[in-house]
Structure formats: structure tokens, C-alpha cells
Amino acid sequence: MLSEISDPPWASKTTLAYVNHKCVENDDLNLSTHAKANSKFLSTWSGCNVLTLTGSSSPSNEADIYKTSLKYVPLKGSYPSFDLCLIGVGTDGHIGSLYPSRPELTLTDWILPVSM
């Protein structure tokens, strides 16, 4: 669906923030959410502000950096306000990077480092 939209006029007013993103190099087409988005549609969206991870292998550091970058997204109450969220759901019941029976499900912070 998004791959059919080439250089939309609203892209320069858009901030893209990933719901889940693995701690891998940003150009890894097999594992990186950002690399996949870039290859399918993002490379044609002129001026889009993309909030992504740095590509390190440290979930805690990446979560801290990502949390800081989300402070530039407009807030509604205490949380960032988004116009659209695309969230993956796995056949095992996971949503984003929150997997059934994992200890992260009991945490209340809105940015979580998840190690697999």
C-alpha cells in the first residue's frame, strides 16, 4: 500500500517513528525495519523526518536515544501524539516487540529495550 505512494505532498510535514525496531545496522534488509521501509517506500518521500535507531547492538542505549528523539513529537497529555500507527502483529500473538509471557509486559515505561 505505502509503496504505491511516490513523493506525497504531505511527506515533508510527516514524522515517521517506528513502533518496533531491532538493534541491527539500519541498512540490513533482512532484519532492519528502517531498511525495509526505505527500500519499499521511504526513499521516495521527500523531506520526511524519520526517527530511527542508531544501528548499535545495545537495546538499553537504543531505547534511551529513541526516547529522547520522541520528545520532538507533539504530546497529547504525557505521551507522543501520532496521526497514524502501523503496528505488526505476529502469529504468536506478539504486538510490536511485546511478546506473550515476556517480563517487558509488566513494565509501564512507554519505551522499552527488549532483548531476545
Short mmCIF file of N, CA, C and O in Angstrom, two decimals:
data_model
loop_
_atom_site.label_atom_id
_atom_site.label_comp_id
_atom_site.label_asym_id
_atom_site.label_seq_id
_atom_site.Cartn_x
_atom_site.Cartn_y
_atom_site.Cartn_z
N MET A 1 0.81 -1.18 0.00
CA MET A 1 0.00 0.00 0.00
C MET A 1 0.87 1.26 0.00
O MET A 1 0.71 2.12 -0.85
N LEU A 2 1.77 1.40 0.94
CA LEU A 2 2.61 2.58 1.01
C LEU A 2 3.57 2.67 -0.17
O LEU A 2 3.97 3.76 -0.58
N SER A 3 3.95 1.53 -0.72
CA SER A 3 4.88 1.53 -1.85
C SER A 3 4.25 2.13 -3.10
O SER A 3 4.95 2.50 -4.04
N GLU A 4 2.94 2.26 -3.13
CA GLU A 4 2.25 2.84 -4.28
C GLU A 4 2.20 4.36 -4.22
O GLU A 4 1.80 5.01 -5.17
N ILE A 5 2.62 4.95 -3.11
CA ILE A 5 2.59 6.40 -2.93
C ILE A 5 4.00 6.94 -3.13
O ILE A 5 4.88 6.74 -2.30
N SER A 6 4.22 7.62 -4.23
CA SER A 6 5.54 8.16 -4.53
C SER A 6 5.56 9.67 -4.30
O SER A 6 4.74 10.40 -4.87
N ASP A 7 6.46 10.13 -3.46
CA ASP A 7 6.66 11.53 -3.14
C ASP A 7 5.36 12.27 -2.83
O ASP A 7 5.00 13.24 -3.50
N PRO A 8 4.65 11.85 -1.79
CA PRO A 8 3.41 12.51 -1.43
C PRO A 8 3.67 13.95 -0.97
O PRO A 8 4.70 14.23 -0.35
N PRO A 9 2.76 14.87 -1.25
CA PRO A 9 2.98 16.27 -0.88
C PRO A 9 3.04 16.50 0.63
O PRO A 9 3.62 17.46 1.09
N TRP A 10 2.49 15.60 1.40
CA TRP A 10 2.47 15.72 2.84
C TRP A 10 3.71 15.13 3.52
O TRP A 10 3.87 15.24 4.73
N ALA A 11 4.60 14.50 2.75
CA ALA A 11 5.77 13.83 3.35
C ALA A 11 6.65 14.81 4.13
O ALA A 11 7.16 14.47 5.19
N SER A 12 6.81 16.02 3.62
CA SER A 12 7.68 16.99 4.29
C SER A 12 7.09 17.47 5.63
O SER A 12 7.79 18.09 6.42
N LYS A 13 5.82 17.15 5.89
CA LYS A 13 5.18 17.51 7.15
C LYS A 13 5.02 16.29 8.05
O LYS A 13 4.30 16.33 9.04
N THR A 14 5.67 15.19 7.67
CA THR A 14 5.47 13.91 8.34
C THR A 14 6.69 13.50 9.15
O THR A 14 7.82 13.65 8.70
N THR A 15 6.44 12.99 10.34
CA THR A 15 7.48 12.36 11.14
C THR A 15 7.12 10.89 11.26
O THR A 15 6.02 10.54 11.67
N LEU A 16 8.05 10.04 10.86
CA LEU A 16 7.87 8.59 10.93
C LEU A 16 8.63 8.06 12.13
O LEU A 16 9.83 8.28 12.25
N ALA A 17 7.92 7.42 13.04
CA ALA A 17 8.54 6.81 14.22
C ALA A 17 8.18 5.33 14.21
O ALA A 17 7.01 4.98 14.06
N TYR A 18 9.15 4.48 14.36
CA TYR A 18 8.91 3.03 14.34
C TYR A 18 8.39 2.55 15.69
O TYR A 18 8.85 2.98 16.74
N VAL A 19 7.44 1.62 15.66
CA VAL A 19 6.89 1.04 16.88
C VAL A 19 7.86 0.00 17.43
O VAL A 19 8.08 -0.09 18.61
N ASN A 20 8.42 -0.79 16.55
CA ASN A 20 9.44 -1.73 16.97
C ASN A 20 10.56 -1.73 15.94
O ASN A 20 10.32 -1.57 14.76
N HIS A 21 11.74 -1.84 16.43
CA HIS A 21 12.90 -1.80 15.55
C HIS A 21 14.01 -2.59 16.23
O HIS A 21 14.31 -2.35 17.39
N LYS A 22 14.59 -3.51 15.52
CA LYS A 22 15.66 -4.34 16.08
C LYS A 22 16.97 -3.56 16.15
O LYS A 22 17.20 -2.66 15.37
N CYS A 23 17.80 -3.94 17.09
CA CYS A 23 19.13 -3.33 17.23
C CYS A 23 20.07 -3.98 16.23
O CYS A 23 20.86 -4.87 16.56
N VAL A 24 19.95 -3.54 14.99
CA VAL A 24 20.79 -4.03 13.90
C VAL A 24 21.18 -2.81 13.06
O VAL A 24 20.62 -1.74 13.20
N GLU A 25 22.13 -3.01 12.16
CA GLU A 25 22.52 -1.93 11.25
C GLU A 25 21.31 -1.47 10.46
O GLU A 25 20.50 -2.28 10.01
N ASN A 26 21.16 -0.16 10.27
CA ASN A 26 19.99 0.40 9.59
C ASN A 26 19.89 0.04 8.11
O ASN A 26 18.85 0.26 7.50
N ASP A 27 20.94 -0.52 7.54
CA ASP A 27 20.88 -0.90 6.11
C ASP A 27 20.74 -2.41 5.91
O ASP A 27 20.81 -2.90 4.79
N ASP A 28 20.46 -3.14 6.98
CA ASP A 28 20.30 -4.60 6.90
C ASP A 28 18.89 -4.93 6.40
O ASP A 28 17.92 -4.88 7.16
N LEU A 29 18.75 -5.27 5.12
CA LEU A 29 17.44 -5.52 4.52
C LEU A 29 16.73 -6.76 5.08
O LEU A 29 15.51 -6.88 4.95
N ASN A 30 17.45 -7.65 5.71
CA ASN A 30 16.82 -8.83 6.29
C ASN A 30 16.22 -8.56 7.66
O ASN A 30 15.19 -9.14 8.01
N LEU A 31 16.84 -7.69 8.44
CA LEU A 31 16.43 -7.50 9.83
C LEU A 31 15.95 -6.10 10.20
O LEU A 31 15.21 -5.93 11.16
N SER A 32 16.38 -5.08 9.48
CA SER A 32 16.09 -3.71 9.85
C SER A 32 14.74 -3.22 9.31
O SER A 32 14.52 -3.20 8.10
N THR A 33 13.87 -2.81 10.21
CA THR A 33 12.59 -2.24 9.81
C THR A 33 12.82 -1.00 8.95
O THR A 33 12.14 -0.77 7.96
N HIS A 34 13.80 -0.20 9.34
CA HIS A 34 14.10 1.03 8.59
C HIS A 34 14.57 0.71 7.16
O HIS A 34 14.13 1.34 6.20
N ALA A 35 15.44 -0.27 7.01
CA ALA A 35 15.94 -0.64 5.67
C ALA A 35 14.79 -1.13 4.80
O ALA A 35 14.70 -0.79 3.61
N LYS A 36 13.89 -1.91 5.37
CA LYS A 36 12.74 -2.41 4.61
C LYS A 36 11.83 -1.26 4.19
O LYS A 36 11.39 -1.20 3.03
N ALA A 37 11.54 -0.34 5.10
CA ALA A 37 10.69 0.81 4.77
C ALA A 37 11.35 1.68 3.70
O ALA A 37 10.70 2.14 2.76
N ASN A 38 12.65 1.88 3.84
CA ASN A 38 13.38 2.70 2.88
C ASN A 38 13.34 2.08 1.49
O ASN A 38 13.14 2.76 0.48
N SER A 39 13.50 0.76 1.40
CA SER A 39 13.51 0.10 0.09
C SER A 39 12.12 0.03 -0.53
O SER A 39 11.98 0.00 -1.75
N LYS A 40 11.07 0.01 0.29
CA LYS A 40 9.71 -0.14 -0.24
C LYS A 40 9.01 1.18 -0.55
O LYS A 40 8.25 1.27 -1.49
N PHE A 41 9.25 2.22 0.27
CA PHE A 41 8.54 3.47 0.02
C PHE A 41 9.26 4.72 0.52
O PHE A 41 9.15 5.78 -0.08
N LEU A 42 9.98 4.63 1.60
CA LEU A 42 10.51 5.81 2.26
C LEU A 42 11.51 6.60 1.42
O LEU A 42 11.58 7.82 1.51
N SER A 43 12.26 5.92 0.57
CA SER A 43 13.26 6.62 -0.25
C SER A 43 12.63 7.61 -1.23
O SER A 43 13.31 8.49 -1.74
N THR A 44 11.33 7.49 -1.47
CA THR A 44 10.65 8.41 -2.40
C THR A 44 9.88 9.51 -1.67
O THR A 44 9.24 10.33 -2.31
N TRP A 45 9.91 9.51 -0.36
CA TRP A 45 9.17 10.51 0.41
C TRP A 45 10.09 11.68 0.76
O TRP A 45 10.77 11.68 1.78
N SER A 46 10.11 12.71 -0.05
CA SER A 46 11.00 13.86 0.14
C SER A 46 10.66 14.62 1.42
O SER A 46 9.50 14.97 1.66
N GLY A 47 11.67 14.86 2.23
CA GLY A 47 11.52 15.69 3.42
C GLY A 47 10.92 15.02 4.64
O GLY A 47 10.72 15.66 5.67
N CYS A 48 10.65 13.74 4.57
CA CYS A 48 10.06 13.03 5.71
C CYS A 48 11.09 12.95 6.85
O CYS A 48 12.23 12.58 6.64
N ASN A 49 10.67 13.32 8.05
CA ASN A 49 11.53 13.24 9.22
C ASN A 49 11.40 11.83 9.80
O ASN A 49 10.31 11.44 10.22
N VAL A 50 12.50 11.08 9.81
CA VAL A 50 12.46 9.69 10.27
C VAL A 50 13.19 9.56 11.60
O VAL A 50 14.35 9.94 11.71
N LEU A 51 12.50 9.03 12.59
CA LEU A 51 13.11 8.75 13.89
C LEU A 51 13.44 7.27 13.91
O LEU A 51 12.55 6.43 13.90
N THR A 52 14.72 6.96 13.89
CA THR A 52 15.13 5.57 13.84
C THR A 52 16.25 5.33 14.84
O THR A 52 16.75 6.27 15.47
N LEU A 53 16.62 4.09 15.01
CA LEU A 53 17.71 3.74 15.91
C LEU A 53 19.04 4.05 15.26
O LEU A 53 19.12 4.33 14.07
N THR A 54 20.11 3.98 16.04
CA THR A 54 21.43 4.32 15.52
C THR A 54 22.14 3.15 14.86
O THR A 54 23.12 3.35 14.17
N GLY A 55 21.66 1.94 15.10
CA GLY A 55 22.29 0.77 14.49
C GLY A 55 23.23 0.04 15.42
O GLY A 55 23.94 -0.86 15.01
N SER A 56 23.22 0.40 16.71
CA SER A 56 24.10 -0.30 17.66
C SER A 56 23.44 -1.62 18.09
O SER A 56 22.30 -1.89 17.74
N SER A 57 24.15 -2.39 18.89
CA SER A 57 23.61 -3.67 19.35
C SER A 57 23.18 -3.61 20.82
O SER A 57 22.98 -4.65 21.44
N SER A 58 23.02 -2.40 21.37
CA SER A 58 22.64 -2.24 22.77
C SER A 58 21.18 -1.80 22.91
O SER A 58 20.86 -0.63 22.69
N PRO A 59 20.28 -2.73 23.28
CA PRO A 59 18.87 -2.35 23.44
C PRO A 59 18.64 -1.20 24.42
O PRO A 59 17.84 -0.31 24.16
N SER A 60 19.35 -1.19 25.54
CA SER A 60 19.16 -0.12 26.54
C SER A 60 19.58 1.23 25.99
O SER A 60 18.86 2.23 26.16
N ASN A 61 20.75 1.29 25.34
CA ASN A 61 21.20 2.56 24.77
C ASN A 61 20.26 3.02 23.66
O ASN A 61 19.93 4.21 23.57
N GLU A 62 19.85 2.11 22.81
CA GLU A 62 18.94 2.46 21.72
C GLU A 62 17.61 2.98 22.26
O GLU A 62 17.06 3.95 21.75
N ALA A 63 17.08 2.35 23.30
CA ALA A 63 15.82 2.80 23.89
C ALA A 63 15.95 4.21 24.45
O ALA A 63 15.06 5.05 24.27
N ASP A 64 17.07 4.51 25.11
CA ASP A 64 17.29 5.85 25.66
C ASP A 64 17.37 6.90 24.55
O ASP A 64 16.77 7.97 24.65
N ILE A 65 18.11 6.58 23.49
CA ILE A 65 18.25 7.51 22.37
C ILE A 65 16.90 7.73 21.68
O ILE A 65 16.51 8.85 21.35
N TYR A 66 16.16 6.65 21.48
CA TYR A 66 14.86 6.74 20.82
C TYR A 66 13.87 7.54 21.66
O TYR A 66 13.11 8.36 21.14
N LYS A 67 13.91 7.33 22.96
CA LYS A 67 13.02 8.08 23.85
C LYS A 67 13.30 9.57 23.75
O LYS A 67 12.37 10.39 23.70
N THR A 68 14.58 9.94 23.68
CA THR A 68 14.95 11.34 23.53
C THR A 68 14.45 11.90 22.20
O THR A 68 13.91 13.00 22.14
N SER A 69 14.58 11.14 21.12
CA SER A 69 14.13 11.62 19.81
C SER A 69 12.62 11.79 19.76
O SER A 69 12.11 12.68 19.08
N LEU A 70 11.87 10.98 20.50
CA LEU A 70 10.41 11.11 20.51
C LEU A 70 9.92 12.35 21.25
O LEU A 70 8.77 12.74 21.12
N LYS A 71 10.80 13.00 22.00
CA LYS A 71 10.41 14.23 22.70
C LYS A 71 10.07 15.35 21.72
O LYS A 71 9.47 16.34 22.09
N TYR A 72 10.47 15.19 20.45
CA TYR A 72 10.18 16.21 19.44
C TYR A 72 8.83 15.98 18.75
O TYR A 72 8.41 16.79 17.93
N VAL A 73 8.17 14.89 19.08
CA VAL A 73 6.84 14.60 18.54
C VAL A 73 5.83 15.32 19.45
O VAL A 73 5.96 15.28 20.67
N PRO A 74 4.82 15.99 18.88
CA PRO A 74 3.83 16.68 19.72
C PRO A 74 3.19 15.75 20.74
O PRO A 74 2.94 14.58 20.46
N LEU A 75 2.94 16.29 21.92
CA LEU A 75 2.37 15.49 23.00
C LEU A 75 0.86 15.69 23.11
O LEU A 75 0.33 16.75 22.81
N LYS A 76 0.21 14.64 23.56
CA LYS A 76 -1.18 14.71 23.99
C LYS A 76 -1.15 14.17 25.40
O LYS A 76 -0.98 12.97 25.60
N GLY A 77 -1.25 15.05 26.36
CA GLY A 77 -1.03 14.64 27.75
C GLY A 77 0.46 14.39 27.95
O GLY A 77 1.28 15.23 27.62
N SER A 78 0.81 13.20 28.41
CA SER A 78 2.22 12.87 28.66
C SER A 78 2.86 12.04 27.56
O SER A 78 4.02 11.69 27.65
N TYR A 79 2.08 11.70 26.52
CA TYR A 79 2.57 10.78 25.51
C TYR A 79 2.60 11.42 24.13
O TYR A 79 1.80 12.31 23.84
N PRO A 80 3.48 10.95 23.24
CA PRO A 80 3.51 11.47 21.87
C PRO A 80 2.17 11.22 21.18
O PRO A 80 1.51 10.22 21.43
N SER A 81 1.79 12.14 20.33
CA SER A 81 0.54 12.03 19.59
C SER A 81 0.85 11.72 18.13
O SER A 81 1.57 12.47 17.48
N PHE A 82 0.29 10.64 17.61
CA PHE A 82 0.54 10.21 16.24
C PHE A 82 -0.76 10.25 15.45
O PHE A 82 -1.83 9.94 15.96
N ASP A 83 -0.66 10.61 14.18
CA ASP A 83 -1.82 10.58 13.29
C ASP A 83 -2.10 9.18 12.79
O ASP A 83 -3.24 8.84 12.51
N LEU A 84 -1.07 8.36 12.64
CA LEU A 84 -1.22 7.02 12.10
C LEU A 84 -0.16 6.12 12.71
O LEU A 84 1.00 6.52 12.81
N CYS A 85 -0.53 4.93 13.11
CA CYS A 85 0.41 3.95 13.61
C CYS A 85 0.19 2.64 12.86
O CYS A 85 -0.93 2.15 12.78
N LEU A 86 1.26 2.10 12.31
CA LEU A 86 1.23 0.78 11.69
C LEU A 86 1.99 -0.15 12.61
O LEU A 86 3.19 0.03 12.82
N ILE A 87 1.31 -1.11 13.18
CA ILE A 87 1.92 -1.98 14.17
C ILE A 87 1.81 -3.43 13.70
O ILE A 87 0.72 -3.89 13.36
N GLY A 88 2.94 -4.12 13.68
CA GLY A 88 2.94 -5.52 13.28
C GLY A 88 2.41 -6.42 14.38
O GLY A 88 2.61 -6.17 15.56
N VAL A 89 1.70 -7.47 13.97
CA VAL A 89 1.18 -8.48 14.89
C VAL A 89 1.65 -9.82 14.37
O VAL A 89 1.44 -10.16 13.21
N GLY A 90 2.29 -10.60 15.24
CA GLY A 90 2.81 -11.91 14.82
C GLY A 90 1.84 -13.03 15.07
O GLY A 90 0.90 -12.91 15.85
N THR A 91 2.08 -14.13 14.40
CA THR A 91 1.22 -15.30 14.56
C THR A 91 1.28 -15.87 15.98
O THR A 91 0.37 -16.58 16.40
N ASP A 92 2.33 -15.54 16.72
CA ASP A 92 2.45 -16.00 18.11
C ASP A 92 1.76 -15.06 19.08
O ASP A 92 1.78 -15.26 20.29
N GLY A 93 1.12 -14.01 18.56
CA GLY A 93 0.39 -13.07 19.41
C GLY A 93 1.17 -11.84 19.80
O GLY A 93 0.67 -10.99 20.52
N HIS A 94 2.42 -11.70 19.34
CA HIS A 94 3.18 -10.51 19.72
C HIS A 94 2.69 -9.29 18.94
O HIS A 94 2.21 -9.40 17.82
N ILE A 95 2.79 -8.16 19.59
CA ILE A 95 2.43 -6.87 19.00
C ILE A 95 3.65 -5.97 19.14
O ILE A 95 4.15 -5.76 20.24
N GLY A 96 4.12 -5.42 18.01
CA GLY A 96 5.37 -4.68 18.06
C GLY A 96 6.46 -5.62 18.52
O GLY A 96 6.64 -6.69 17.96
N SER A 97 7.17 -5.25 19.57
CA SER A 97 8.19 -6.14 20.14
C SER A 97 7.77 -6.67 21.50
O SER A 97 8.60 -7.07 22.30
N LEU A 98 6.47 -6.65 21.77
CA LEU A 98 5.97 -7.18 23.04
C LEU A 98 5.45 -8.59 22.81
O LEU A 98 4.44 -8.80 22.15
N TYR A 99 6.16 -9.56 23.36
CA TYR A 99 5.86 -10.97 23.15
C TYR A 99 5.13 -11.55 24.35
O TYR A 99 5.42 -11.19 25.49
N PRO A 100 4.18 -12.48 24.11
CA PRO A 100 3.45 -13.12 25.21
C PRO A 100 4.41 -13.73 26.23
O PRO A 100 5.45 -14.27 25.87
N SER A 101 4.07 -13.60 27.50
CA SER A 101 4.81 -14.19 28.62
C SER A 101 6.20 -13.59 28.84
O SER A 101 6.99 -14.17 29.57
N ARG A 102 6.51 -12.46 28.21
CA ARG A 102 7.82 -11.84 28.43
C ARG A 102 7.73 -10.85 29.60
O ARG A 102 6.68 -10.25 29.85
N PRO A 103 8.83 -10.65 30.35
CA PRO A 103 8.80 -9.76 31.52
C PRO A 103 8.50 -8.30 31.14
O PRO A 103 7.99 -7.55 31.98
N GLU A 104 8.77 -7.88 29.90
CA GLU A 104 8.52 -6.50 29.50
C GLU A 104 7.04 -6.12 29.59
O GLU A 104 6.69 -4.95 29.71
N LEU A 105 6.15 -7.12 29.55
CA LEU A 105 4.71 -6.85 29.60
C LEU A 105 4.28 -6.24 30.93
O LEU A 105 3.22 -5.61 31.01
N THR A 106 5.07 -6.40 31.97
CA THR A 106 4.71 -5.86 33.28
C THR A 106 5.26 -4.46 33.51
O THR A 106 4.94 -3.82 34.50
N LEU A 107 6.08 -3.97 32.58
CA LEU A 107 6.68 -2.64 32.73
C LEU A 107 5.70 -1.57 32.26
O LEU A 107 4.85 -1.81 31.42
N THR A 108 5.85 -0.36 32.80
CA THR A 108 4.93 0.71 32.45
C THR A 108 5.57 1.83 31.63
O THR A 108 4.87 2.75 31.21
N ASP A 109 6.86 1.78 31.41
CA ASP A 109 7.51 2.80 30.59
C ASP A 109 7.05 2.65 29.14
O ASP A 109 6.74 1.54 28.70
N TRP A 110 6.97 3.71 28.39
CA TRP A 110 6.47 3.63 27.02
C TRP A 110 7.55 3.41 25.99
O TRP A 110 7.26 3.23 24.81
N ILE A 111 8.80 3.37 26.38
CA ILE A 111 9.92 2.97 25.52
C ILE A 111 10.64 1.85 26.25
O ILE A 111 11.11 2.05 27.37
N LEU A 112 10.70 0.68 25.64
CA LEU A 112 11.29 -0.48 26.32
C LEU A 112 12.40 -1.11 25.51
O LEU A 112 12.21 -1.39 24.32
N PRO A 113 13.54 -1.38 26.14
CA PRO A 113 14.54 -2.21 25.46
C PRO A 113 14.14 -3.67 25.61
O PRO A 113 13.83 -4.11 26.71
N VAL A 114 14.09 -4.38 24.51
CA VAL A 114 13.72 -5.78 24.55
C VAL A 114 14.87 -6.60 23.98
O VAL A 114 15.27 -6.40 22.85
N SER A 115 15.42 -7.49 24.79
CA SER A 115 16.50 -8.36 24.32
C SER A 115 15.91 -9.72 24.03
O SER A 115 15.11 -10.24 24.81
N MET A 116 16.30 -10.29 22.93
CA MET A 116 15.77 -11.60 22.54
C MET A 116 16.85 -12.67 22.68
O MET A 116 17.97 -12.46 22.54
#
